[in-house]
C-alpha cells in the first residue's frame, strides 16, 4: 500500500507535513509506505533533522507549489511539476493508492477530476465533511463545496456515495440518510429539496429517513446528510466557527473536541476513482498524521470498489 | 400606541403569554397599551390570578386557536375568530400598531401578507432573525424561511429591508451588508449569489461590504447578512442547536447568552406595512415580555415609513 502525501501543501508546510508524516509512519505496518511529493533532498534533510528516518519513506520529486490563491485549473495544467499535479499523475498511474494534501482545495478537486476522474455513472463527485455527533461518533455531510448548484439527481447520488463511505470506512451498518431541509414534512423545502425527496424515497440503495433540519446535524438523526455544495459549505464554516469560539472561551468538552478536524485530518472527495483527501489549510502535524491514517483506512476499506459496483 | 399580542399563541399559552404581558406592561408608559387577542374573560381572570391588573390592558375577543400544525392559508381563512386572524384584522384597520404572536409561523406570514400586505415595491417580505455578535450587540440575518427559493432582486431588496431595520431599530449607523456566500471573492458562489453580487454592489441605498462566509456570521464582519430563506433557515436552526448544546453542557458565557431568543423575543417580518413579530413556539414569559417591548421599539422607530419612502 502506498499513501501519497503532498509535503508542500498547507499553511505550515513543509514543517508540519513532515512532522505529521513521521508520526503517521510510526503507526503503519511494514507494507504501508508513505510517498512524499515535494523537494526530495530538502524533505529528507528535514525528516532527519526532526528525528525521523528518511529511509522509511518514498519520494517523488515535485519542487513546485500551487499556492492557496492560484486558479485551480490553470495551476494544475501550468505546473506539471507541482506536488499536487505530480501526486495526481502518480495516482492516475496507480503508483500510489491514495493522495492527500492540505493545499489548494480547488486544485485538489480539479486534479482528481482530470486524473483519476469521476467513477463512471457518477454525475458529479462531492466533497464530504466529517461531522461529530453529540453522543459519540461521526456523521457525514456532503456536498460541502464541490458543486455550488446541484440538480436533484446529484443529491440522490451523494446519498449513495455518503452511505457507502459511512458503511465501509466508518463501519456504520445500513447508514441513515437525511435530506438537509427546512422542515420535517415531505412537502417542505425549496425547489431542489422538494424535487430530491421523491428520488431519495424511491432509491433502494440507501436507507432514507426523510428530511433533516439544521438542528439535527449533530444528533443521531442520520449518519449521512445530503445537500447542495452551497448550503453544505455555509453550514460547515458556521460549525467550524462555533468550535473556534468554544476553544477561545476555554470550554473543554468531548463533543466540541470532536469538531477538531485534526482528529481525522481532512475531507474526502467522493465519487472519483481513488481515495483523495483534502486537508485543512491550517493543518497541524496532528492533522497531517491523521489524514495519512485516514487515507490508509480508506484504501483498506475498498469503498471505491463498492461505489463502482453500485454505479456499474 | 397599541401593541397587539396573541394570548393564545405558543406552546405555553395562555399562561406564559399572560405573565409576559403583565411584565411588559410594567415597563410601558401610560400611552402605550397592550391589546390582548384571545378569550377575554379567561384572560382577565388569569391576569388577576397572576397578580396583574386586568384593567391595564385592552382586549379583543378571539376565542379560536390556530394550532402549530395547521395549514396557514386554510386556517387564516377558515378561522376568522382566531387570535391570529383577529390580530391581523385589527392591524389592517390600524386599531393596533403592531402584532406579535408565538403561534403558527406560517399563519403569521400569510396573515400579514393578506391583511397589511407587502409594502408597494417590495417583491417578497422576509423573516429576519437577530444574530448575536461575538463581541457585543446584534446583527440581522434574512431571509430565514419566508422564501425558500429566491431571485437576485429579492436578495437585493432584503439588503435594503435589513439595513433600514438595523439603522432604525438597532441604531446602527450605515449598517454593513454582507452577502452570505461560499468564498470571499466576487466571482465565488452559486448562480443566485453570483447574480446577486453585482446588484448589491450597484445598490447605492446600502453599504455593501462584499461576501460573508458561514464563519463570519457572528463576527463584526457585517451588520446585515442576506441569503435565500432556505440557507438562512438551515443556518438559524444549526446556530440554535449550538446554543442548546452549550446550555446543556452548562457553559455560561455572555456571547452564548445572547443567542437566547428570549432576549428579544422574536423574528420580525420585514417588508410588510406594519410591525409584525413571530415569536418562538417555546416562548417563555421573558420572551413574550421582550417581544412586546421589541414591538414597541419597532413602532417608535418608524422604520416602516423609511422602508416605504425608499421603495416609493
Coordinates of C-alpha atoms in Angstrom, one line a residue:
Chain A
X1 CA 0.0 0.0 0.0
X2 CA 1.3 3.4 -1.0
X3 CA -0.1 6.5 0.6
X4 CA 0.6 9.7 -1.3
X5 CA 1.2 12.9 0.7
X6 CA 1.8 16.4 -0.5
X7 CA 4.7 17.8 1.6
X8 CA 4.3 21.3 0.2
X9 CA 0.6 21.8 0.9
X10 CA -0.8 23.8 3.8
X11 CA 0.0 26.9 5.6
X12 CA 2.6 25.3 7.9
X13 CA 4.3 23.2 5.2
X14 CA 6.8 21.7 4.9
X15 CA 7.5 21.5 8.7
X16 CA 4.0 20.5 9.8
X17 CA 3.6 18.0 6.9
X18 CA 7.0 16.4 7.6
X19 CA 6.4 16.1 11.4
X20 CA 2.9 14.7 10.6
X21 CA 4.3 12.1 8.2
X22 CA 6.9 11.0 10.7
X23 CA 4.2 10.5 13.3
X24 CA 1.9 8.6 10.9
X25 CA 4.7 6.4 9.7
X26 CA 5.2 5.0 13.3
X27 CA 1.7 3.7 13.2
X28 CA 1.9 1.9 9.8
X29 CA 2.9 -1.7 9.2
X30 CA 5.8 -2.6 7.0
X31 CA 3.8 -3.0 3.8
X32 CA 2.3 0.5 4.2
X33 CA 4.5 3.2 2.8
X34 CA 4.1 7.0 2.7
X35 CA 5.1 8.5 -0.6
X36 CA 6.1 12.1 -0.2
X37 CA 5.6 14.7 -3.0
X38 CA 7.9 17.7 -2.7
X39 CA 11.5 18.8 -2.8
X40 CA 13.1 15.4 -2.2
X41 CA 16.5 16.5 -0.8
X42 CA 15.1 19.2 1.4
X43 CA 12.4 16.8 2.7
X44 CA 15.0 14.1 3.5
X45 CA 17.1 16.6 5.5
X46 CA 14.1 18.0 7.4
X47 CA 13.0 14.4 8.2
X48 CA 16.3 13.6 9.7
X49 CA 16.5 16.9 11.5
X50 CA 13.1 16.2 13.0
X51 CA 14.3 12.9 14.4
X52 CA 12.8 10.7 11.7
X53 CA 14.5 8.3 9.4
X54 CA 14.3 9.5 5.8
X55 CA 14.7 5.9 4.5
X56 CA 11.3 5.0 6.0
X57 CA 9.6 7.0 3.2
X58 CA 9.5 7.0 -0.6
X59 CA 9.9 10.2 -2.6
X60 CA 8.7 11.8 -5.8
X61 CA 10.5 15.0 -6.9
X62 CA 7.9 17.8 -7.2
X63 CA 9.5 21.1 -6.5
X64 CA 6.7 23.4 -7.5
X65 CA 4.0 24.7 -5.2
X66 CA 0.4 25.6 -6.1
X67 CA -0.3 28.4 -3.8
X68 CA -3.7 28.8 -2.0
X69 CA -4.9 31.7 -4.1
X70 CA -4.0 30.3 -7.5
X71 CA -6.6 29.4 -10.1
X72 CA -7.0 25.6 -9.8
X73 CA -7.3 24.6 -13.5
X74 CA -4.6 27.0 -14.6
X75 CA -2.2 25.9 -11.9
X76 CA -2.7 22.2 -12.4
X77 CA -2.1 22.5 -16.2
X78 CA 0.7 25.0 -16.0
X79 CA 2.6 23.5 -13.1
X80 CA 3.1 19.8 -14.0
X81 CA 6.0 19.6 -11.5
X82 CA 3.9 20.8 -8.6
X83 CA 3.4 18.5 -5.7
X84 CA -0.4 18.3 -6.4
X85 CA -0.1 17.7 -10.1
X86 CA 2.6 15.1 -9.6
X87 CA 0.5 13.4 -6.9
X88 CA -2.4 13.0 -9.3
X89 CA -0.1 11.8 -12.0
X90 CA 1.1 9.0 -9.7
X91 CA -2.4 8.3 -8.5
X92 CA -3.7 8.0 -12.1
X93 CA -0.9 5.6 -12.9
X94 CA -1.6 3.6 -9.8
X95 CA 1.9 4.2 -8.5
X96 CA 0.2 5.3 -5.3
X97 CA -3.1 4.2 -3.8
X98 CA -4.4 7.4 -2.4
X99 CA -3.4 11.1 -2.4
X100 CA -3.8 13.7 0.3
X101 CA -2.9 17.4 0.5
X102 CA -3.6 20.3 2.8
X103 CA -3.0 22.7 -0.2
X104 CA -5.3 24.4 -2.7
X105 CA -8.7 22.8 -2.4
X106 CA -9.8 23.7 -5.9
X107 CA -6.6 22.2 -7.4
X108 CA -7.2 19.0 -5.4
X109 CA -10.7 18.9 -6.9
X110 CA -9.7 19.7 -10.4
X111 CA -6.7 17.4 -10.2
X112 CA -8.8 14.5 -9.2
X113 CA -11.3 15.1 -11.9
X114 CA -8.6 15.4 -14.6
X115 CA -6.5 12.5 -13.5
X116 CA -8.4 9.6 -11.8
X117 CA -11.7 11.0 -13.0
X118 CA -15.2 10.5 -11.8
X119 CA -16.4 6.9 -11.4
X120 CA -18.5 6.0 -14.5
X121 CA -22.1 6.8 -13.7
X122 CA -21.3 9.4 -11.1
X123 CA -22.6 12.8 -12.4
X124 CA -20.5 14.9 -10.1
X125 CA -18.1 14.0 -7.3
X126 CA -18.7 15.7 -3.9
X127 CA -16.6 16.8 -1.0
X128 CA -17.7 15.1 2.2
X129 CA -17.1 16.6 5.6
X130 CA -17.0 14.6 8.8
X131 CA -19.4 16.0 11.4
X132 CA -19.2 14.9 15.0
X133 CA -22.3 13.5 16.7
X134 CA -23.3 14.9 20.1
X135 CA -23.4 11.5 21.7
X136 CA -20.4 9.8 20.0
X137 CA -19.0 9.0 16.6
X138 CA -19.3 10.9 13.4
X139 CA -21.7 11.6 10.6
X140 CA -21.0 12.7 7.0
X141 CA -22.3 15.9 5.3
X142 CA -22.0 16.2 1.6
X143 CA -21.6 18.2 -0.6
X144 CA -19.7 20.9 1.2
X145 CA -18.4 22.9 -1.7
X146 CA -17.6 21.0 -4.9
X147 CA -20.9 21.9 -6.5
X148 CA -22.5 25.2 -5.6
X149 CA -25.5 24.5 -7.7
X150 CA -27.0 21.0 -7.7
X151 CA -29.7 19.0 -9.5
X152 CA -31.9 16.6 -7.6
X153 CA -30.2 13.6 -9.3
X154 CA -26.8 14.8 -8.0
X155 CA -28.1 14.8 -4.4
X156 CA -29.6 11.4 -4.9
X157 CA -26.1 10.2 -5.9
X158 CA -24.5 12.0 -3.0
X159 CA -26.7 9.9 -0.8
X160 CA -25.3 6.7 -2.2
X161 CA -21.7 8.0 -2.1
X162 CA -22.1 9.0 1.5
X163 CA -23.8 5.8 2.5
X164 CA -21.1 3.6 1.0
X165 CA -18.4 5.7 2.7
X166 CA -20.2 5.6 6.1
X167 CA -20.7 1.8 5.8
X168 CA -17.2 0.9 4.7
X169 CA -15.0 3.5 6.3
X170 CA -16.9 4.3 9.5
X171 CA -18.4 0.8 9.8
X172 CA -22.0 2.1 10.2
X173 CA -24.4 -0.6 9.1
X174 CA -27.3 0.5 7.0
X175 CA -26.5 4.2 7.4
X176 CA -29.4 6.5 7.8
X177 CA -29.6 9.2 5.1
X178 CA -31.3 12.6 5.9
X179 CA -32.0 15.3 3.3
X180 CA -30.9 18.7 4.8
X181 CA -34.1 20.8 4.6
X182 CA -36.2 23.4 6.3
X183 CA -39.0 21.3 7.7
X184 CA -39.8 17.8 8.7
X185 CA -42.6 17.2 6.3
X186 CA -42.1 15.7 2.8
X187 CA -43.6 18.8 1.0
X188 CA -41.4 21.3 2.8
X189 CA -38.3 22.8 1.1
X190 CA -37.0 24.7 -1.9
X191 CA -37.3 23.5 -5.5
X192 CA -34.2 21.4 -5.2
X193 CA -35.1 19.6 -2.0
X194 CA -38.8 19.0 -2.8
X195 CA -37.6 17.5 -6.1
X196 CA -34.9 15.4 -4.4
X197 CA -37.2 14.0 -1.8
X198 CA -39.1 11.6 -4.1
X199 CA -35.8 10.4 -5.6
X200 CA -34.4 9.6 -2.3
X201 CA -37.6 7.9 -1.2
X202 CA -37.5 5.7 -4.3
X203 CA -33.8 4.9 -4.0
X204 CA -33.5 1.3 -2.8
X205 CA -29.7 1.6 -2.4
X206 CA -30.0 3.8 0.6
X207 CA -31.8 3.9 3.9
X208 CA -33.6 7.3 3.6
X209 CA -35.1 8.5 6.8
X210 CA -36.6 11.8 5.5
X211 CA -35.8 15.4 6.0
X212 CA -33.2 16.7 8.5
X213 CA -33.1 20.3 9.8
X214 CA -30.2 22.4 10.7
X215 CA -30.7 21.4 14.3
X216 CA -30.4 17.7 13.5
X217 CA -26.9 17.8 12.1
X218 CA -25.1 16.8 15.2
X219 CA -27.7 14.4 16.5
X220 CA -28.2 10.7 15.9
X221 CA -31.0 11.7 13.4
X222 CA -29.0 10.5 10.4
X223 CA -25.5 9.2 9.5
X224 CA -25.3 10.9 6.1
X225 CA -26.7 14.4 5.4
X226 CA -27.1 15.4 1.8
X227 CA -27.3 18.9 0.5
X228 CA -26.1 21.2 -2.3
X229 CA -22.5 22.4 -2.0
X230 CA -23.5 25.9 -1.2
X231 CA -25.6 25.0 1.8
X232 CA -23.1 22.5 3.0
X233 CA -20.2 25.0 2.7
X234 CA -22.0 27.7 4.7
X235 CA -23.1 25.2 7.3
X236 CA -19.6 23.7 7.6
X237 CA -17.9 27.1 8.0
X238 CA -20.5 28.2 10.6
X239 CA -20.0 25.0 12.6
X240 CA -16.2 25.4 12.5
X241 CA -16.6 29.0 13.8
X242 CA -18.6 27.7 16.8
X243 CA -15.8 25.3 17.5
X244 CA -13.3 28.1 17.4
X245 CA -15.5 30.2 19.8
X246 CA -15.7 27.3 22.3
X247 CA -11.9 27.0 22.1
X248 CA -11.3 30.7 22.6
X249 CA -13.8 30.6 25.5
X250 CA -11.9 27.7 27.1
X251 CA -14.8 25.3 27.0
X252 CA -13.5 21.8 27.2
X253 CA -15.8 19.1 26.1
X254 CA -15.7 15.8 24.3
X255 CA -18.3 16.9 21.8
X256 CA -16.5 20.1 20.9
X257 CA -13.2 18.2 20.8
X258 CA -14.6 16.0 18.0
X259 CA -15.2 19.1 15.9
X260 CA -11.5 19.4 15.7
X261 CA -10.7 18.5 12.1
X262 CA -7.3 17.3 13.4
X263 CA -8.9 14.2 14.6
X264 CA -9.5 12.9 11.1
X265 CA -7.3 15.3 9.1
X266 CA -9.4 16.2 6.1
X267 CA -12.4 15.9 3.8
X268 CA -12.6 13.1 1.3
X269 CA -13.6 13.7 -2.3
X270 CA -16.3 11.0 -3.0
X271 CA -17.1 9.7 -6.5
X272 CA -13.7 9.7 -8.0
X273 CA -11.7 6.6 -8.9
X274 CA -9.2 6.7 -5.9
X275 CA -9.2 7.9 -2.3
X276 CA -8.4 11.6 -2.3
X277 CA -8.4 13.7 0.9
X278 CA -8.3 17.5 1.1
X279 CA -6.7 18.7 4.3
X280 CA -7.5 22.0 6.1
X281 CA -5.2 24.8 5.1
X282 CA -4.1 25.3 8.7
X283 CA -3.2 21.6 9.1
X284 CA -1.0 20.9 12.1
X285 CA 1.3 17.8 12.4
X286 CA -1.5 16.0 14.2
X287 CA -4.0 16.7 11.4
X288 CA -1.4 15.6 8.8
X289 CA -0.8 12.4 10.7
X290 CA -4.5 11.6 10.9
X291 CA -5.0 12.5 7.3
X292 CA -2.4 9.8 6.4
X293 CA -4.1 7.2 8.7
X294 CA -7.5 8.2 7.3
X295 CA -6.0 7.6 3.8
X296 CA -4.9 4.1 4.9
X297 CA -8.3 3.3 6.3
X298 CA -10.0 4.5 3.0
X299 CA -7.6 2.3 0.9
X300 CA -8.2 -0.7 3.2
X301 CA -12.0 -0.3 3.2
X302 CA -12.1 -0.7 -0.6
X303 CA -15.1 1.5 -0.6
X304 CA -14.4 2.7 -4.1
X305 CA -14.9 -0.8 -5.4
X306 CA -18.3 -0.8 -3.7
X307 CA -19.2 2.6 -5.3
X308 CA -18.1 1.3 -8.7
X309 CA -20.2 -1.8 -8.4
X310 CA -23.3 0.2 -7.5
X311 CA -22.9 2.7 -10.4
X312 CA -21.9 -0.1 -12.8
Chain B
X1 CA -49.6 53.4 20.9
X2 CA -51.4 50.0 20.8
X3 CA -49.3 46.8 20.8
X4 CA -51.2 43.7 19.7
X5 CA -50.3 40.4 21.4
X6 CA -51.7 37.0 20.7
X7 CA -52.5 35.4 24.1
X8 CA -53.3 32.0 22.6
X9 CA -50.0 31.5 20.6
X10 CA -47.1 29.4 21.7
X11 CA -46.6 26.1 23.4
X12 CA -47.0 27.6 26.9
X13 CA -50.0 29.8 26.1
X14 CA -52.0 31.3 27.7
X15 CA -50.0 31.2 31.0
X16 CA -46.7 32.3 29.6
X17 CA -48.2 34.9 27.3
X18 CA -50.2 36.4 30.2
X19 CA -47.3 36.5 32.6
X20 CA -45.1 38.0 29.8
X21 CA -47.8 40.6 29.1
X22 CA -48.0 41.6 32.7
X23 CA -44.2 42.0 33.0
X24 CA -44.1 44.0 29.8
X25 CA -46.9 46.3 30.8
X26 CA -44.8 47.4 33.9
X27 CA -42.2 48.9 31.5
X28 CA -44.6 50.8 29.3
X29 CA -45.7 54.4 29.7
X30 CA -49.3 55.5 30.1
X31 CA -49.9 56.0 26.4
X32 CA -48.6 52.5 25.5
X33 CA -51.3 49.9 25.7
X34 CA -51.1 46.2 25.1
X35 CA -54.1 44.8 23.3
X36 CA -54.7 41.1 24.0
X37 CA -56.2 38.8 21.5
X38 CA -57.8 35.7 23.0
X39 CA -60.6 34.6 25.2
X40 CA -61.3 37.9 27.0
X41 CA -63.0 36.6 30.2
X42 CA -60.5 33.8 30.8
X43 CA -57.6 36.2 30.1
X44 CA -58.8 38.8 32.6
X45 CA -59.2 36.1 35.3
X46 CA -55.8 34.7 34.6
X47 CA -54.2 38.2 34.7
X48 CA -55.8 38.9 38.1
X49 CA -54.8 35.5 39.4
X50 CA -51.2 36.1 38.3
X51 CA -51.1 39.3 40.3
X52 CA -51.7 41.7 37.4
X53 CA -54.4 44.2 36.9
X54 CA -56.8 43.3 34.1
X55 CA -57.8 46.9 33.6
X56 CA -54.3 47.8 32.5
X57 CA -54.9 46.0 29.2
X58 CA -57.3 46.2 26.3
X59 CA -59.0 43.1 24.9
X60 CA -60.3 41.7 21.6
X61 CA -62.4 38.6 21.8
X62 CA -60.8 35.9 19.6
X63 CA -61.6 32.5 21.1
X64 CA -60.3 30.3 18.3
X65 CA -56.7 29.0 18.1
X66 CA -54.7 28.2 15.0
X67 CA -52.6 25.2 16.1
X68 CA -49.0 24.8 15.2
X69 CA -49.6 22.1 12.6
X70 CA -52.4 23.7 10.8
X71 CA -52.2 24.8 7.2
X72 CA -51.6 28.5 7.3
X73 CA -53.7 29.8 4.5
X74 CA -56.6 27.5 5.3
X75 CA -56.5 28.3 9.0
X76 CA -56.4 32.1 8.4
X77 CA -59.4 32.0 6.1
X78 CA -61.5 29.4 7.9
X79 CA -60.9 30.7 11.4
X80 CA -61.8 34.4 11.3
X81 CA -62.2 34.4 15.1
X82 CA -58.8 33.0 15.8
X83 CA -56.4 35.2 17.7
X84 CA -54.1 35.5 14.7
X85 CA -56.8 36.3 12.2
X86 CA -58.3 38.9 14.6
X87 CA -55.0 40.4 15.3
X88 CA -54.3 41.0 11.6
X89 CA -57.8 42.3 11.1
X90 CA -57.1 44.9 13.8
X91 CA -53.7 45.6 12.4
X92 CA -55.1 46.2 8.9
X93 CA -57.7 48.6 10.3
X94 CA -55.0 50.4 12.3
X95 CA -56.7 49.7 15.5
X96 CA -53.4 48.4 16.7
X97 CA -49.9 49.5 15.7
X98 CA -48.1 46.1 15.7
X99 CA -49.0 42.5 16.1
X100 CA -46.9 39.7 17.7
X101 CA -47.6 36.0 18.3
X102 CA -45.6 33.0 19.3
X103 CA -48.1 30.8 17.4
X104 CA -48.1 29.3 13.9
X105 CA -45.3 30.9 11.9
X106 CA -46.9 30.2 8.5
X107 CA -50.2 31.7 9.7
X108 CA -48.3 34.9 10.8
X109 CA -46.7 35.2 7.4
X110 CA -49.8 34.5 5.4
X111 CA -51.8 36.7 7.8
X112 CA -49.5 39.7 7.3
X113 CA -49.4 39.2 3.5
X114 CA -53.3 39.0 3.3
X115 CA -54.0 41.9 5.7
X116 CA -51.4 44.7 5.9
X117 CA -49.8 43.4 2.7
X118 CA -46.3 43.9 1.3
X119 CA -45.1 47.5 1.1
X120 CA -45.6 48.6 -2.6
X121 CA -42.4 47.8 -4.5
X122 CA -41.3 45.1 -2.1
X123 CA -41.3 41.8 -4.2
X124 CA -41.4 39.5 -1.2
X125 CA -41.2 40.2 2.5
X126 CA -38.7 38.3 4.5
X127 CA -38.3 36.9 8.1
X128 CA -35.3 38.5 9.8
X129 CA -33.5 36.7 12.6
X130 CA -31.5 38.5 15.2
X131 CA -28.0 37.1 15.5
X132 CA -25.6 37.8 18.4
X133 CA -22.2 39.2 17.6
X134 CA -19.3 37.7 19.4
X135 CA -18.0 41.0 20.8
X136 CA -21.3 42.7 21.6
X137 CA -24.6 43.7 20.0
X138 CA -26.6 42.0 17.3
X139 CA -26.7 41.5 13.6
X140 CA -29.5 40.6 11.3
X141 CA -29.9 37.6 9.0
X142 CA -32.6 37.5 6.4
X143 CA -34.4 35.7 4.9
X144 CA -34.7 32.8 7.4
X145 CA -37.6 31.0 5.9
X146 CA -40.3 33.1 4.2
X147 CA -38.9 32.4 0.7
X148 CA -37.2 29.0 0.2
X149 CA -36.3 30.0 -3.4
X150 CA -35.1 33.5 -4.1
X151 CA -34.2 35.6 -7.1
X152 CA -31.3 38.0 -7.1
X153 CA -33.6 41.0 -7.0
X154 CA -35.2 39.7 -3.8
X155 CA -31.9 39.4 -2.1
X156 CA -31.1 42.9 -3.2
X157 CA -34.3 44.1 -1.5
X158 CA -33.6 42.1 1.6
X159 CA -30.4 44.1 1.9
X160 CA -32.4 47.3 2.0
X161 CA -35.0 46.0 4.4
X162 CA -32.3 44.7 6.8
X163 CA -30.3 47.9 6.6
X164 CA -33.3 50.1 7.4
X165 CA -34.2 47.9 10.3
X166 CA -30.6 47.8 11.7
X167 CA -30.3 51.5 11.4
X168 CA -33.7 52.5 12.9
X169 CA -34.4 49.8 15.4
X170 CA -30.8 48.8 16.4
X171 CA -29.4 52.3 15.9
X172 CA -26.5 51.0 13.7
X173 CA -25.3 53.9 11.6
X174 CA -24.6 53.0 7.9
X175 CA -25.0 49.2 8.6
X176 CA -22.6 46.9 6.7
X177 CA -24.3 44.4 4.4
X178 CA -22.7 41.1 3.7
X179 CA -23.9 38.5 1.1
X180 CA -23.8 35.1 2.7
X181 CA -21.6 33.1 0.3
X182 CA -19.0 30.3 0.0
X183 CA -15.9 32.5 -0.7
X184 CA -14.6 35.9 -0.2
X185 CA -14.0 36.7 -3.9
X186 CA -16.7 38.4 -6.1
X187 CA -16.8 35.5 -8.5
X188 CA -17.4 32.8 -5.9
X189 CA -20.8 31.4 -5.2
X190 CA -23.8 29.6 -6.7
X191 CA -26.0 31.0 -9.5
X192 CA -28.0 33.0 -7.1
X193 CA -25.2 34.7 -5.2
X194 CA -23.0 35.4 -8.2
X195 CA -26.0 37.1 -9.8
X196 CA -26.8 39.0 -6.6
X197 CA -23.4 40.3 -6.0
X198 CA -23.4 42.9 -8.9
X199 CA -26.8 44.1 -7.8
X200 CA -25.7 44.7 -4.2
X201 CA -22.5 46.4 -5.5
X202 CA -24.5 48.8 -7.6
X203 CA -27.1 49.4 -4.9
X204 CA -26.5 52.9 -3.5
X205 CA -29.1 52.6 -0.8
X206 CA -26.9 50.1 1.2
X207 CA -23.4 49.8 2.5
X208 CA -22.3 46.6 0.8
X209 CA -19.1 45.1 2.1
X210 CA -18.9 42.0 -0.1
X211 CA -19.3 38.3 0.6
X212 CA -19.5 36.9 4.0
X213 CA -18.9 33.2 4.8
X214 CA -20.5 31.0 7.4
X215 CA -17.7 31.7 9.8
X216 CA -18.3 35.5 9.6
X217 CA -21.9 35.3 10.8
X218 CA -21.2 36.1 14.5
X219 CA -18.3 38.5 13.9
X220 CA -18.2 42.2 13.3
X221 CA -17.8 41.5 9.6
X222 CA -21.3 42.8 8.8
X223 CA -24.5 44.0 10.4
X224 CA -26.9 42.6 7.9
X225 CA -26.4 39.2 6.2
X226 CA -28.6 38.4 3.2
X227 CA -29.3 35.0 1.9
X228 CA -32.2 32.9 0.5
X229 CA -34.7 31.6 3.0
X230 CA -33.5 28.0 2.7
X231 CA -29.9 28.8 3.6
X232 CA -31.0 31.2 6.3
X233 CA -33.3 28.7 7.9
X234 CA -30.8 25.9 7.9
X235 CA -28.2 28.3 9.4
X236 CA -30.5 29.6 12.0
X237 CA -31.6 26.2 13.2
X238 CA -28.0 25.0 13.3
X239 CA -27.0 28.0 15.3
X240 CA -29.9 27.5 17.8
X241 CA -28.8 23.9 18.2
X242 CA -25.3 25.0 19.2
X243 CA -26.8 27.3 21.8
X244 CA -28.8 24.4 23.2
X245 CA -25.7 22.3 23.4
X246 CA -23.8 25.0 25.3
X247 CA -26.8 25.3 27.7
X248 CA -26.9 21.5 28.2
X249 CA -23.2 21.4 28.8
X250 CA -23.5 24.2 31.4
X251 CA -21.3 26.6 29.5
X252 CA -22.1 30.1 30.8
X253 CA -21.0 32.9 28.6
X254 CA -22.2 36.4 27.6
X255 CA -22.0 35.5 23.9
X256 CA -24.0 32.3 24.2
X257 CA -26.4 34.1 26.4
X258 CA -27.1 36.5 23.6
X259 CA -28.2 33.5 21.4
X260 CA -31.2 33.2 23.7
X261 CA -34.1 34.3 21.6
X262 CA -35.8 35.3 24.9
X263 CA -33.7 38.5 24.9
X264 CA -35.5 40.0 22.0
X265 CA -38.5 37.7 21.8
X266 CA -38.9 37.0 18.2
X267 CA -38.3 37.5 14.5
X268 CA -39.7 40.5 12.6
X269 CA -41.3 40.1 9.2
X270 CA -39.7 42.9 7.1
X271 CA -41.3 44.4 4.0
X272 CA -45.0 44.4 5.2
X273 CA -46.9 47.6 6.1
X274 CA -46.8 47.2 9.9
X275 CA -44.5 45.8 12.5
X276 CA -45.1 42.1 12.9
X277 CA -43.1 39.8 15.1
X278 CA -43.1 36.0 15.1
X279 CA -42.2 34.5 18.5
X280 CA -40.6 31.2 19.1
X281 CA -43.1 28.3 19.7
X282 CA -41.5 27.6 23.1
X283 CA -41.7 31.3 24.2
X284 CA -41.4 31.8 27.9
X285 CA -42.9 34.8 29.8
X286 CA -39.5 36.5 29.5
X287 CA -39.6 36.0 25.7
X288 CA -43.1 37.3 25.5
X289 CA -42.2 40.3 27.6
X290 CA -39.3 41.2 25.3
X291 CA -41.4 40.5 22.2
X292 CA -43.8 43.2 23.4
X293 CA -41.0 45.7 24.2
X294 CA -39.4 44.9 20.8
X295 CA -42.8 45.6 19.2
X296 CA -42.9 49.0 21.0
X297 CA -39.3 49.8 19.8
X298 CA -40.3 48.9 16.2
X299 CA -43.3 51.1 16.3
X300 CA -41.4 54.0 17.8
X301 CA -38.6 53.7 15.3
X302 CA -41.0 54.3 12.4
X303 CA -38.7 52.1 10.3
X304 CA -41.6 51.1 8.1
X305 CA -42.1 54.8 7.0
X306 CA -38.4 54.7 6.0
X307 CA -38.8 51.5 4.0
X308 CA -41.9 52.9 2.3
X309 CA -40.0 56.1 1.3
X310 CA -37.2 54.1 -0.2
X311 CA -39.5 51.8 -2.2
X312 CA -41.8 54.6 -3.2

